[in-house]
Coordinates of C-alpha atoms and ligand atoms in Angstrom, one line a residue:
Chain A
M1 CA -45.3 158.5 92.1
E2 CA -44.7 158.7 88.4
F3 CA -44.0 155.6 86.3
I4 CA -42.2 156.7 83.1
L5 CA -41.8 154.5 80.0
P6 CA -39.9 155.6 76.9
A7 CA -42.2 156.3 73.9
E8 CA -43.2 153.3 71.9
M9 CA -40.6 152.3 69.4
K10 CA -41.4 152.3 65.7
E11 CA -38.1 151.3 64.4
V12 CA -36.8 153.0 61.2
P13 CA -33.6 151.3 60.2
V14 CA -30.4 153.4 60.6
E15 CA -28.2 152.9 57.5
E16 CA -24.6 153.8 57.0
A17 CA -24.6 153.0 53.3
K18 CA -27.2 155.6 52.5
R19 CA -26.8 159.3 51.9
Y20 CA -29.4 161.1 54.1
D21 CA -31.0 164.4 53.0
L22 CA -30.5 165.7 56.5
I23 CA -28.6 164.6 59.6
I24 CA -29.7 166.2 62.9
I25 CA -27.2 166.0 65.8
G26 CA -29.0 166.0 69.1
A27 CA -32.5 165.1 70.3
G28 CA -33.4 167.8 72.7
P29 CA -36.2 170.2 72.1
A30 CA -34.4 171.8 69.1
G31 CA -33.4 168.6 67.4
M32 CA -36.7 166.9 67.9
T33 CA -38.7 169.8 66.5
A34 CA -36.3 170.0 63.6
A35 CA -36.9 166.3 62.9
V36 CA -40.7 166.7 62.8
Y37 CA -40.5 169.7 60.5
A38 CA -38.0 167.8 58.2
A39 CA -40.2 164.7 58.1
R40 CA -43.2 166.8 57.1
K41 CA -41.2 168.1 54.2
K42 CA -40.4 164.4 53.4
L43 CA -36.7 164.8 53.9
D44 CA -34.9 161.5 54.5
T45 CA -33.7 162.3 58.0
L46 CA -31.4 160.7 60.6
V47 CA -31.2 161.9 64.1
I48 CA -28.1 161.0 66.2
S49 CA -28.2 161.7 69.9
K50 CA -26.7 160.6 73.2
N51 CA -30.2 160.7 74.7
V52 CA -33.7 161.8 74.0
G53 CA -34.8 164.9 75.8
G54 CA -31.5 166.7 76.5
Q55 CA -31.3 169.2 79.3
T56 CA -35.0 169.5 79.6
L57 CA -35.1 166.0 81.2
L58 CA -33.5 167.8 84.2
A59 CA -36.2 170.5 84.5
P60 CA -38.4 169.5 87.4
A61 CA -41.2 171.8 86.5
V62 CA -41.8 173.6 83.2
E63 CA -44.3 176.5 83.4
T64 CA -43.2 178.4 80.4
Y65 CA -44.0 176.0 77.5
M66 CA -47.2 177.2 75.9
G67 CA -50.1 174.8 75.9
Y68 CA -49.1 173.3 79.2
H69 CA -49.7 175.3 82.4
Y70 CA -47.4 172.9 84.2
I71 CA -45.5 169.9 83.0
T72 CA -42.4 168.1 84.2
G73 CA -39.5 168.3 81.8
A74 CA -39.5 164.5 81.5
E75 CA -43.2 164.4 80.5
L76 CA -42.8 167.2 78.0
M77 CA -39.9 165.4 76.3
R78 CA -41.8 162.2 76.2
K79 CA -44.5 164.0 74.3
F80 CA -42.0 165.4 71.9
E81 CA -40.6 161.9 71.4
E82 CA -44.0 160.5 70.8
Q83 CA -44.6 163.1 68.1
V84 CA -41.2 162.4 66.5
R85 CA -42.0 158.7 66.4
Q86 CA -45.1 159.3 64.4
F87 CA -42.9 159.9 61.4
P88 CA -40.5 157.7 59.5
I89 CA -37.4 159.3 61.0
A90 CA -34.3 157.1 61.6
L91 CA -33.1 157.5 65.2
S92 CA -29.7 156.5 66.4
I93 CA -30.0 157.0 70.1
G94 CA -27.2 156.3 72.6
D95 CA -24.5 157.2 70.1
E96 CA -22.3 160.3 70.2
V97 CA -21.0 162.3 67.2
T98 CA -17.2 162.6 67.5
T99 CA -16.4 164.3 64.2
L100 CA -18.3 166.3 61.7
S101 CA -16.5 167.1 58.5
R102 CA -17.2 168.4 55.0
E103 CA -17.1 166.3 52.0
D104 CA -18.1 166.7 48.4
N105 CA -21.6 168.0 48.3
G106 CA -22.3 167.3 51.9
F107 CA -21.1 166.2 55.3
S108 CA -19.7 163.1 57.0
V109 CA -20.4 162.3 60.6
L110 CA -18.3 159.9 62.7
T111 CA -19.7 158.5 65.9
S112 CA -18.2 157.0 69.1
Q113 CA -19.7 153.6 68.1
G114 CA -17.5 153.7 65.0
K115 CA -20.2 154.5 62.6
N116 CA -19.9 156.8 59.6
F117 CA -22.9 158.5 58.2
T118 CA -23.3 160.9 55.3
G119 CA -25.8 163.6 54.6
K120 CA -26.5 166.4 52.2
A121 CA -27.3 168.9 55.0
V122 CA -26.7 168.9 58.8
I123 CA -28.4 170.6 61.7
I124 CA -26.4 170.8 64.9
A125 CA -28.7 170.8 67.9
S126 CA -26.3 169.4 70.5
G127 CA -27.2 171.9 73.2
R128 CA -25.1 172.5 76.3
R129 CA -23.7 170.8 79.4
A130 CA -23.0 172.0 82.9
R131 CA -19.9 174.2 83.3
F132 CA -17.2 173.4 85.9
L133 CA -16.4 176.0 88.6
N134 CA -12.7 175.2 88.2
V135 CA -11.7 175.4 91.9
P136 CA -9.4 173.1 93.8
R137 CA -10.8 169.6 94.6
E138 CA -13.9 170.1 92.5
K139 CA -13.0 167.4 90.0
E140 CA -11.7 165.0 92.6
L141 CA -15.0 165.3 94.6
I142 CA -17.4 164.9 91.7
G143 CA -19.9 162.2 92.8
R144 CA -18.6 162.6 96.3
G145 CA -20.7 165.6 97.1
V146 CA -20.0 167.8 94.1
S147 CA -23.0 167.5 91.7
Y148 CA -24.2 169.1 88.5
C149 CA -27.6 167.5 88.5
A150 CA -29.9 168.6 91.4
T151 CA -32.8 166.7 89.8
C152 CA -30.9 163.5 89.9
D153 CA -28.9 163.8 93.2
A154 CA -31.0 166.1 95.5
P155 CA -32.7 163.1 97.2
L156 CA -29.3 161.8 98.4
F157 CA -28.7 164.9 100.6
G158 CA -31.5 164.3 103.1
G159 CA -31.0 166.2 106.3
M160 CA -27.7 167.7 105.2
E161 CA -26.4 171.2 104.8
V162 CA -25.6 172.0 101.2
A163 CA -24.5 174.9 99.0
V164 CA -25.8 175.8 95.5
I165 CA -23.4 177.9 93.5
G166 CA -24.9 180.2 90.9
S167 CA -27.4 183.0 90.5
G168 CA -29.6 182.2 87.5
N169 CA -32.8 180.2 87.0
P170 CA -31.0 176.8 87.0
A171 CA -29.4 177.6 90.4
L172 CA -32.6 178.7 92.0
T173 CA -34.3 175.6 90.5
A174 CA -31.7 173.5 92.2
V175 CA -32.2 175.4 95.5
N176 CA -35.9 174.7 95.2
E177 CA -35.3 171.0 94.4
L178 CA -33.2 170.7 97.5
I179 CA -35.7 172.3 99.9
T180 CA -37.6 169.0 100.1
Y181 CA -34.5 167.1 101.3
A182 CA -31.7 169.2 102.7
R183 CA -31.8 170.8 106.2
K184 CA -30.2 174.1 105.0
I185 CA -29.2 175.5 101.7
Y186 CA -26.6 178.2 101.1
N187 CA -26.9 180.0 97.8
I188 CA -23.6 181.4 96.9
V189 CA -23.9 184.3 94.4
Q190 CA -21.1 186.5 93.0
V191 CA -23.1 189.6 92.6
S192 CA -26.9 189.2 93.1
V193 CA -29.6 186.6 92.3
K194 CA -30.8 186.9 88.7
A195 CA -33.5 184.2 88.7
D196 CA -37.2 184.6 88.0
P197 CA -39.0 186.2 91.0
V198 CA -41.3 183.2 91.4
L199 CA -38.3 180.9 92.0
I200 CA -36.7 183.4 94.5
E201 CA -40.0 183.7 96.4
K202 CA -40.4 180.0 96.7
A203 CA -36.9 179.7 98.0
K204 CA -37.4 182.5 100.6
K205 CA -40.7 181.1 101.7
S206 CA -39.1 177.8 102.7
G207 CA -37.1 179.4 105.5
K208 CA -34.3 177.0 104.7
V209 CA -32.2 179.1 102.3
E210 CA -29.5 181.6 103.2
F211 CA -28.4 183.8 100.3
M212 CA -24.7 184.6 100.4
S213 CA -24.4 187.4 97.8
G214 CA -21.1 188.9 96.9
Y215 CA -19.1 185.7 97.4
A216 CA -17.1 183.4 95.2
V217 CA -16.0 179.9 95.9
K218 CA -12.3 179.6 96.6
E219 CA -12.1 175.9 97.2
I220 CA -14.0 172.8 98.1
Q221 CA -12.4 170.7 100.9
G222 CA -12.8 167.1 102.0
E223 CA -10.8 163.9 101.7
D224 CA -13.1 161.3 100.2
K225 CA -16.2 163.4 100.3
V226 CA -17.2 167.1 100.5
E227 CA -16.8 168.4 104.0
R228 CA -16.8 172.2 103.6
I229 CA -16.3 175.0 101.1
V230 CA -14.3 178.2 101.5
I231 CA -15.9 181.3 100.0
T232 CA -14.4 184.7 99.8
Q233 CA -16.0 188.1 99.2
T234 CA -15.8 189.4 95.7
K235 CA -15.3 193.0 96.8
G236 CA -13.4 192.6 100.1
D237 CA -11.3 190.0 101.7
K238 CA -13.6 188.3 104.2
E239 CA -13.3 184.6 104.0
V240 CA -16.1 182.3 105.2
I241 CA -16.0 178.5 105.8
L242 CA -19.3 176.6 105.3
D243 CA -19.6 173.1 106.6
V244 CA -21.6 171.5 103.8
G245 CA -21.8 167.9 102.6
G246 CA -23.0 168.8 99.1
V247 CA -22.1 171.4 96.5
F248 CA -24.4 171.9 93.5
I249 CA -22.7 173.8 90.7
E250 CA -25.2 175.7 88.6
I251 CA -23.1 178.4 87.0
G252 CA -24.4 178.1 83.5
A253 CA -23.6 175.8 80.6
T254 CA -21.1 175.4 77.9
P255 CA -22.0 174.5 74.3
N256 CA -21.4 170.9 73.0
V257 CA -19.3 171.8 69.9
E258 CA -16.1 169.9 70.2
F259 CA -17.0 167.6 67.3
A260 CA -17.7 170.6 65.0
Q261 CA -15.1 173.1 65.9
D262 CA -13.0 172.6 62.8
V263 CA -15.9 173.1 60.4
V264 CA -17.9 175.9 61.8
P265 CA -17.1 179.4 63.3
L266 CA -17.7 179.9 67.0
N267 CA -18.0 183.1 69.0
E268 CA -16.0 183.9 72.1
L269 CA -18.5 181.9 74.2
N270 CA -17.9 178.8 72.0
E271 CA -21.4 179.2 70.6
I272 CA -22.1 178.4 66.9
V273 CA -22.8 181.6 65.1
V274 CA -26.1 181.5 63.1
D275 CA -28.1 184.1 61.2
C276 CA -31.8 184.5 61.7
D277 CA -32.5 181.6 59.4
C278 CA -30.3 179.3 61.5
K279 CA -27.7 179.2 58.8
T280 CA -24.0 179.0 59.7
E281 CA -21.3 180.3 57.5
V282 CA -21.0 176.9 55.9
A283 CA -23.5 176.1 53.1
G284 CA -25.7 173.2 54.1
L285 CA -24.8 173.4 57.8
F286 CA -27.4 174.7 60.2
A287 CA -27.6 175.0 64.0
A288 CA -30.4 175.5 66.4
G289 CA -31.1 175.8 70.2
D290 CA -28.8 176.2 73.1
V291 CA -25.7 175.4 71.1
T292 CA -26.0 178.7 69.1
N293 CA -25.5 182.4 69.8
V294 CA -29.3 183.0 69.8
P295 CA -30.1 184.7 73.1
E296 CA -32.3 183.1 75.8
K297 CA -31.7 179.4 76.4
Q298 CA -35.3 178.2 76.8
I299 CA -37.2 175.2 75.6
I300 CA -39.7 177.2 73.6
V301 CA -36.9 179.2 72.0
A302 CA -34.9 176.0 71.2
A303 CA -38.0 174.3 69.7
G304 CA -38.8 177.4 67.6
E305 CA -35.3 177.6 66.3
G306 CA -35.3 173.9 65.5
A307 CA -38.4 174.4 63.3
K308 CA -36.6 177.3 61.5
A309 CA -33.5 175.3 61.0
A310 CA -35.4 172.4 59.4
L311 CA -37.3 174.7 57.0
S312 CA -34.0 176.5 56.1
A313 CA -32.4 173.1 55.4
Y314 CA -35.4 172.2 53.2
H315 CA -35.0 175.3 51.2
Y316 CA -31.3 174.8 50.8
L317 CA -31.9 171.2 49.6
I318 CA -34.5 172.0 47.0
E319 CA -32.5 174.9 45.7
S320 CA -29.1 173.1 45.5
Chain B
M1 CA -56.5 153.2 94.0
A2 CA -54.2 151.8 91.3
L3 CA -50.7 153.0 91.2
L4 CA -50.5 152.9 87.4
S5 CA -52.6 155.3 85.5
E6 CA -54.9 153.9 82.9
K7 CA -52.7 155.4 80.2
V8 CA -49.5 153.8 81.5
R9 CA -51.3 150.5 82.2
Q10 CA -52.3 150.3 78.6
E11 CA -48.8 151.1 77.4
V12 CA -47.5 148.3 79.6
E13 CA -50.2 145.9 78.2
N14 CA -49.0 146.7 74.7
L15 CA -45.4 146.1 75.7
L16 CA -46.1 142.9 77.5
K17 CA -47.9 141.5 74.4
G18 CA -44.3 141.1 73.2
L19 CA -43.4 138.7 76.0
K20 CA -42.2 135.4 74.6
D21 CA -41.9 133.0 77.5
G22 CA -43.5 133.3 80.9
L23 CA -41.6 134.9 83.7
K24 CA -42.0 135.5 87.4
L25 CA -41.8 138.4 89.7
V26 CA -40.7 137.2 93.1
I27 CA -41.1 139.9 95.8
F28 CA -40.2 140.1 99.4
T29 CA -42.1 142.2 101.9
Q30 CA -43.0 141.7 105.6
E31 CA -46.0 141.3 107.8
F32 CA -46.0 144.9 108.9
E33 CA -45.2 146.3 105.5
C34 CA -42.8 149.2 105.2
P35 CA -44.5 152.0 103.2
T36 CA -42.4 151.3 100.1
C37 CA -42.9 147.5 100.6
E38 CA -46.6 148.0 100.3
D39 CA -46.3 150.2 97.1
N40 CA -43.9 147.7 95.6
R41 CA -46.3 144.8 96.2
M42 CA -49.2 146.7 94.8
L43 CA -47.1 147.7 91.7
M44 CA -46.2 144.1 91.1
E45 CA -49.7 142.9 91.6
E46 CA -50.9 145.4 89.0
L47 CA -48.2 144.2 86.6
S48 CA -48.9 140.6 87.0
A49 CA -52.6 141.2 86.4
I50 CA -51.9 142.7 83.0
S51 CA -50.4 139.6 81.4
D52 CA -51.0 135.9 82.1
K53 CA -47.4 135.3 81.2
V54 CA -46.3 137.1 84.4
R55 CA -46.6 135.1 87.6
L56 CA -46.2 136.8 91.0
E57 CA -44.8 135.1 94.1
V58 CA -44.9 137.0 97.4
F59 CA -42.7 136.1 100.3
D60 CA -42.3 137.4 103.8
F61 CA -38.7 138.5 104.4
V62 CA -38.9 137.2 108.0
S63 CA -41.0 134.1 108.0
D64 CA -39.9 132.9 104.5
K65 CA -36.3 133.1 105.6
E66 CA -35.1 130.1 103.5
K67 CA -36.6 131.7 100.4
A68 CA -34.8 135.0 101.1
E69 CA -31.6 133.0 101.6
Y70 CA -32.1 131.1 98.4
Y71 CA -32.5 134.3 96.4
K72 CA -29.8 136.0 98.5
V73 CA -32.1 138.8 99.2
D74 CA -30.8 140.9 102.1
K75 CA -33.1 143.9 102.2
I76 CA -36.7 144.9 101.3
P77 CA -38.6 145.8 99.3
A78 CA -37.0 143.3 96.9
T79 CA -38.1 142.1 93.5
V80 CA -36.4 139.2 91.6
V81 CA -37.2 139.1 87.9
G82 CA -36.7 135.5 86.9
G83 CA -37.8 133.0 84.3
K84 CA -37.2 129.2 84.3
E85 CA -33.9 130.2 85.9
D86 CA -32.9 132.9 88.3
Y87 CA -30.6 135.1 86.3
G88 CA -29.5 137.3 89.2
I89 CA -31.7 140.3 88.3
R90 CA -32.8 142.2 91.3
F91 CA -34.6 145.5 92.2
Y92 CA -34.3 146.8 95.7
G93 CA -36.7 149.6 96.5
I94 CA -39.6 150.5 94.1
P95 CA -38.7 150.7 90.5
G96 CA -40.6 154.0 90.0
G97 CA -40.0 157.1 87.9
Y98 CA -37.5 156.4 85.2
E99 CA -36.7 153.0 86.7
F100 CA -40.1 151.7 85.7
A101 CA -38.7 151.4 82.2
S102 CA -35.8 149.2 83.7
L103 CA -38.4 146.9 85.3
I104 CA -40.2 146.4 82.0
H105 CA -36.9 146.0 80.3
A106 CA -35.9 143.3 82.7
M107 CA -39.1 141.5 82.2
M108 CA -38.7 141.6 78.4
I109 CA -35.1 140.4 78.4
V110 CA -35.8 137.6 80.8
S111 CA -38.7 136.5 78.7
S112 CA -36.8 136.5 75.5
K113 CA -33.5 135.4 77.1
N114 CA -31.9 137.9 74.8
S115 CA -29.8 141.0 75.5
T116 CA -28.7 143.9 73.3
L117 CA -25.1 143.5 74.3
S118 CA -22.5 143.2 71.5
T119 CA -21.2 139.8 70.6
E120 CA -17.8 140.9 71.8
T121 CA -19.2 141.8 75.3
K122 CA -21.0 138.4 75.4
E123 CA -17.7 136.6 74.6
H124 CA -15.8 138.5 77.3
L125 CA -18.6 137.7 79.9
K126 CA -18.3 134.0 79.0
R127 CA -14.7 134.1 80.2
L128 CA -15.5 135.3 83.7
T129 CA -14.2 132.9 86.4
K130 CA -15.4 134.5 89.6
P131 CA -18.8 135.8 90.9
V132 CA -19.5 139.4 90.1
H133 CA -22.0 141.4 92.2
I134 CA -23.1 144.7 90.5
Q135 CA -25.0 147.3 92.5
V136 CA -26.4 150.3 90.6
F137 CA -27.6 153.1 92.9
V138 CA -30.4 155.3 91.4
T139 CA -33.0 157.8 92.2
P140 CA -36.4 157.7 90.4
T141 CA -35.8 161.2 89.0
C142 CA -32.5 160.4 87.3
P143 CA -32.9 160.2 83.5
Y144 CA -29.4 158.7 83.1
C145 CA -29.8 155.9 85.5
P146 CA -31.8 153.4 83.5
T147 CA -29.0 153.1 81.0
A148 CA -26.6 151.8 83.7
V149 CA -29.3 149.6 85.4
Q150 CA -30.3 148.0 82.1
M151 CA -26.7 147.4 81.0
A152 CA -26.0 145.6 84.4
H153 CA -29.1 143.5 84.1
E154 CA -28.3 142.5 80.6
M155 CA -24.9 141.4 81.8
A156 CA -26.5 139.3 84.6
L157 CA -28.8 137.7 82.0
E158 CA -25.7 136.8 79.9
S159 CA -23.5 135.4 82.7
P160 CA -24.5 133.0 85.4
L161 CA -21.7 134.5 87.5
I162 CA -23.2 138.0 87.6
T163 CA -25.8 139.2 90.0
S164 CA -27.1 142.7 89.3
D165 CA -29.1 144.9 91.7
M166 CA -30.9 148.2 91.1
V167 CA -30.8 149.9 94.5
E168 CA -33.2 152.9 95.0
A169 CA -30.8 155.0 97.0
T170 CA -33.4 157.1 99.0
E171 CA -34.9 153.9 100.4
F172 CA -31.6 152.6 101.8
P173 CA -29.8 155.5 103.5
H174 CA -27.4 153.2 105.4
L175 CA -26.1 151.9 102.1
N176 CA -25.6 155.5 100.8
L177 CA -23.5 156.1 103.9
K178 CA -21.6 152.8 103.5
Y179 CA -20.8 153.4 99.8
K180 CA -20.8 157.2 99.9
V181 CA -23.5 157.6 97.3
F182 CA -23.7 161.3 96.5
V183 CA -24.3 160.9 92.8
V184 CA -26.5 158.7 90.7
P185 CA -26.1 156.4 88.9
K186 CA -23.3 155.0 91.1
V187 CA -22.1 151.5 90.4
I188 CA -20.3 149.3 93.0
I189 CA -18.8 146.0 91.8
N190 CA -17.8 143.3 94.3
E191 CA -17.4 146.0 97.0
T192 CA -14.1 147.0 95.5
I193 CA -14.7 148.8 92.2
E194 CA -16.8 151.9 92.0
F195 CA -17.7 154.4 89.3
A196 CA -20.2 157.1 88.6
G197 CA -22.3 157.8 85.6
A198 CA -23.8 155.9 82.7
V199 CA -20.6 154.8 81.0
P200 CA -20.4 153.1 77.5
E201 CA -20.7 149.4 77.3
A202 CA -17.0 148.8 76.7
E203 CA -16.1 150.7 79.8
F204 CA -18.7 149.0 82.0
L205 CA -17.4 145.6 80.7
K206 CA -13.8 146.5 81.6
H207 CA -14.8 147.1 85.3
V208 CA -16.8 143.8 85.3
T209 CA -14.0 141.7 83.8
N210 CA -11.5 143.3 86.3
A211 CA -13.8 142.2 89.1
G212 CA -14.5 138.7 87.7
R213 CA -11.0 137.5 86.7
Ligands
FAD401 C1 -32.1 172.0 85.4 C2 -32.6 172.8 84.2 C3 -33.9 173.3 84.3 C4 -34.4 174.0 83.2 N1 -35.7 174.5 83.3 C5 -36.3 175.1 82.2 C6 -37.6 175.6 82.2 O1 -38.3 175.4 83.2 N2 -38.1 176.2 81.1 C7 -37.4 176.4 80.0 O2 -37.9 176.9 79.0 N3 -36.1 175.9 79.9 C8 -35.5 175.3 81.0 N4 -34.2 174.9 80.9 C9 -33.5 175.1 79.7 C10 -33.8 174.1 78.6 O3 -33.7 172.8 79.1 C11 -32.9 174.3 77.4 O4 -33.0 175.6 76.9 C12 -33.3 173.3 76.2 O5 -33.2 172.0 76.7 C13 -32.3 173.5 75.0 O6 -32.7 172.5 74.0 P1 -31.6 172.1 72.9 O7 -32.4 171.1 72.1 O8 -31.0 173.2 72.2 O9 -30.4 171.4 73.7 P2 -30.3 170.2 74.8 O10 -31.6 170.1 75.6 O11 -29.0 170.4 75.5 O12 -30.2 168.9 73.9 C14 -29.1 168.5 73.2 C15 -29.1 167.1 72.8 O13 -27.9 166.8 72.0 C16 -27.3 165.6 72.6 N5 -25.9 165.7 72.2 C17 -24.9 166.6 72.7 N6 -23.7 166.4 72.2 C18 -23.9 165.3 71.3 C19 -23.0 164.6 70.4 N7 -21.7 165.0 70.3 N8 -23.5 163.6 69.7 C20 -24.8 163.3 69.8 N9 -25.7 163.9 70.6 C21 -25.2 164.9 71.4 C22 -27.6 165.7 74.0 O14 -27.5 164.4 74.6 C23 -29.1 166.1 74.0 O15 -29.9 165.1 73.8 C24 -33.7 174.2 82.0 C25 -32.4 173.6 81.9 C26 -31.8 172.9 83.0 C27 -30.5 172.4 83.0

């Protein structure tokens, strides 16, 4: 059993009155890497984030971050945090940015705790959150069998039959998390499974997983908890009812951009559009990681983009 | 073999150097220990060996029935984190994984008798008139759960009317069934109010005041 403690706190005061060189929104891999690069350039930096670690906290096993053959997402993020806390970076954790706006020579950031910070430059590294399936009874049954976090909730489905909706790496990761607990796992996939072969092999080897390819979820049913789902063929009209007690929805993620949508252009997927220097169209505003249109949503990519964004912000600040 | 790695043990030692007043960990197990009871006892033994400000009291759930009744402990493994007084802070099941941070947090707040709750929240809690029992269901792998557990424990510290339990859901399947726990964190207040997720302080408070008016 693991015993996880947050990284040791070296408090740097968070000040509203001051004008920061750089404000970083989000403390996932992208935001934390940006913070370290900014601090090494001696930029006076504030990081505001709902939590430390972001989506990577939900990754049960990371085997693609160089330097570590195998590490849990939680452990990796703890190491990132320790590195951030080596530097005099102000951290406002547990707060959420509600509005980002432009002001003379910089930006103003409002938070849900009612704080107002100002900075000369901003990096948005707010990542993504799970997408809804948007089928009947999904919202009503959230927390009653509908889940978006297999890492958190899988142990609650011991001995049950469950369904995982989705075809990518997150879906197959959820399937593999559930193998330890559930009796049977249906993987509902619209076209075909697109996950990494190692994840698919592990799922197949368990003997517990039934892949239902070519099906979409029509509705989730159940009064006060999930009792079954109705799925229909995507090319055909066959309808199948599966008696499951849990539905894990892993159909991708949507960028966290609501607070910024009036300031920065988004593409049709709601991603912040950046160039290869992580610059947005707005001078002084940068973005990095899963929130952007940069392809491949991976930890190592997000971290690399975070580094680039901080260095771009530094050049912007010394030039302006 | 020790449960805590040397690295974690040292981190805990550093943290516990910040303890102000002494505190006690009161645990309940039984003669033929359930597997998690044994791990829980070992964990608490290791913790109490780290700092002389931490005292450990071990009781048997069956033969020390009057103690279990005194602390209103109704299932095991159970851990009460108390100081000179019992503040109503409880852990049912092992506080492992992310919840280890909640255990250390409980020890720190009990020792300092200080919470991070806002003055406004503290004022509202003073106006409670009825007992409030908060149960926070968690799993050790849930990164969002400690926020809810620690908030509930801080409220218990601030109000003599509040009792707050962390419940490790996988160890108490009958409670999962009873309360339909399919998501963590899930919070049950006085058997009547329930919500899911780590909600902001003001929202948590609203549920607590609704239950305790
Ligand atoms: C279950 C799962 C398993 C995965 N496994 C792997 C893997 O094995 N390998 C791999 O490379 N990748 C994996 N990924 C993908 C990886 O986690 C992401 O690519 C990476 O976390 C992106 O980092 P980021 O910093 O851009 O964003 P995020 O990790 O999403 O972090 C964003 C941060 O911003 C905060 N935030 C959001 N909105 C606001 C706001 N308004 N105000 C303040 N803060 C805000 C969030 O709380 C969070 O802390 C996995 C993802 C999931 C969900």
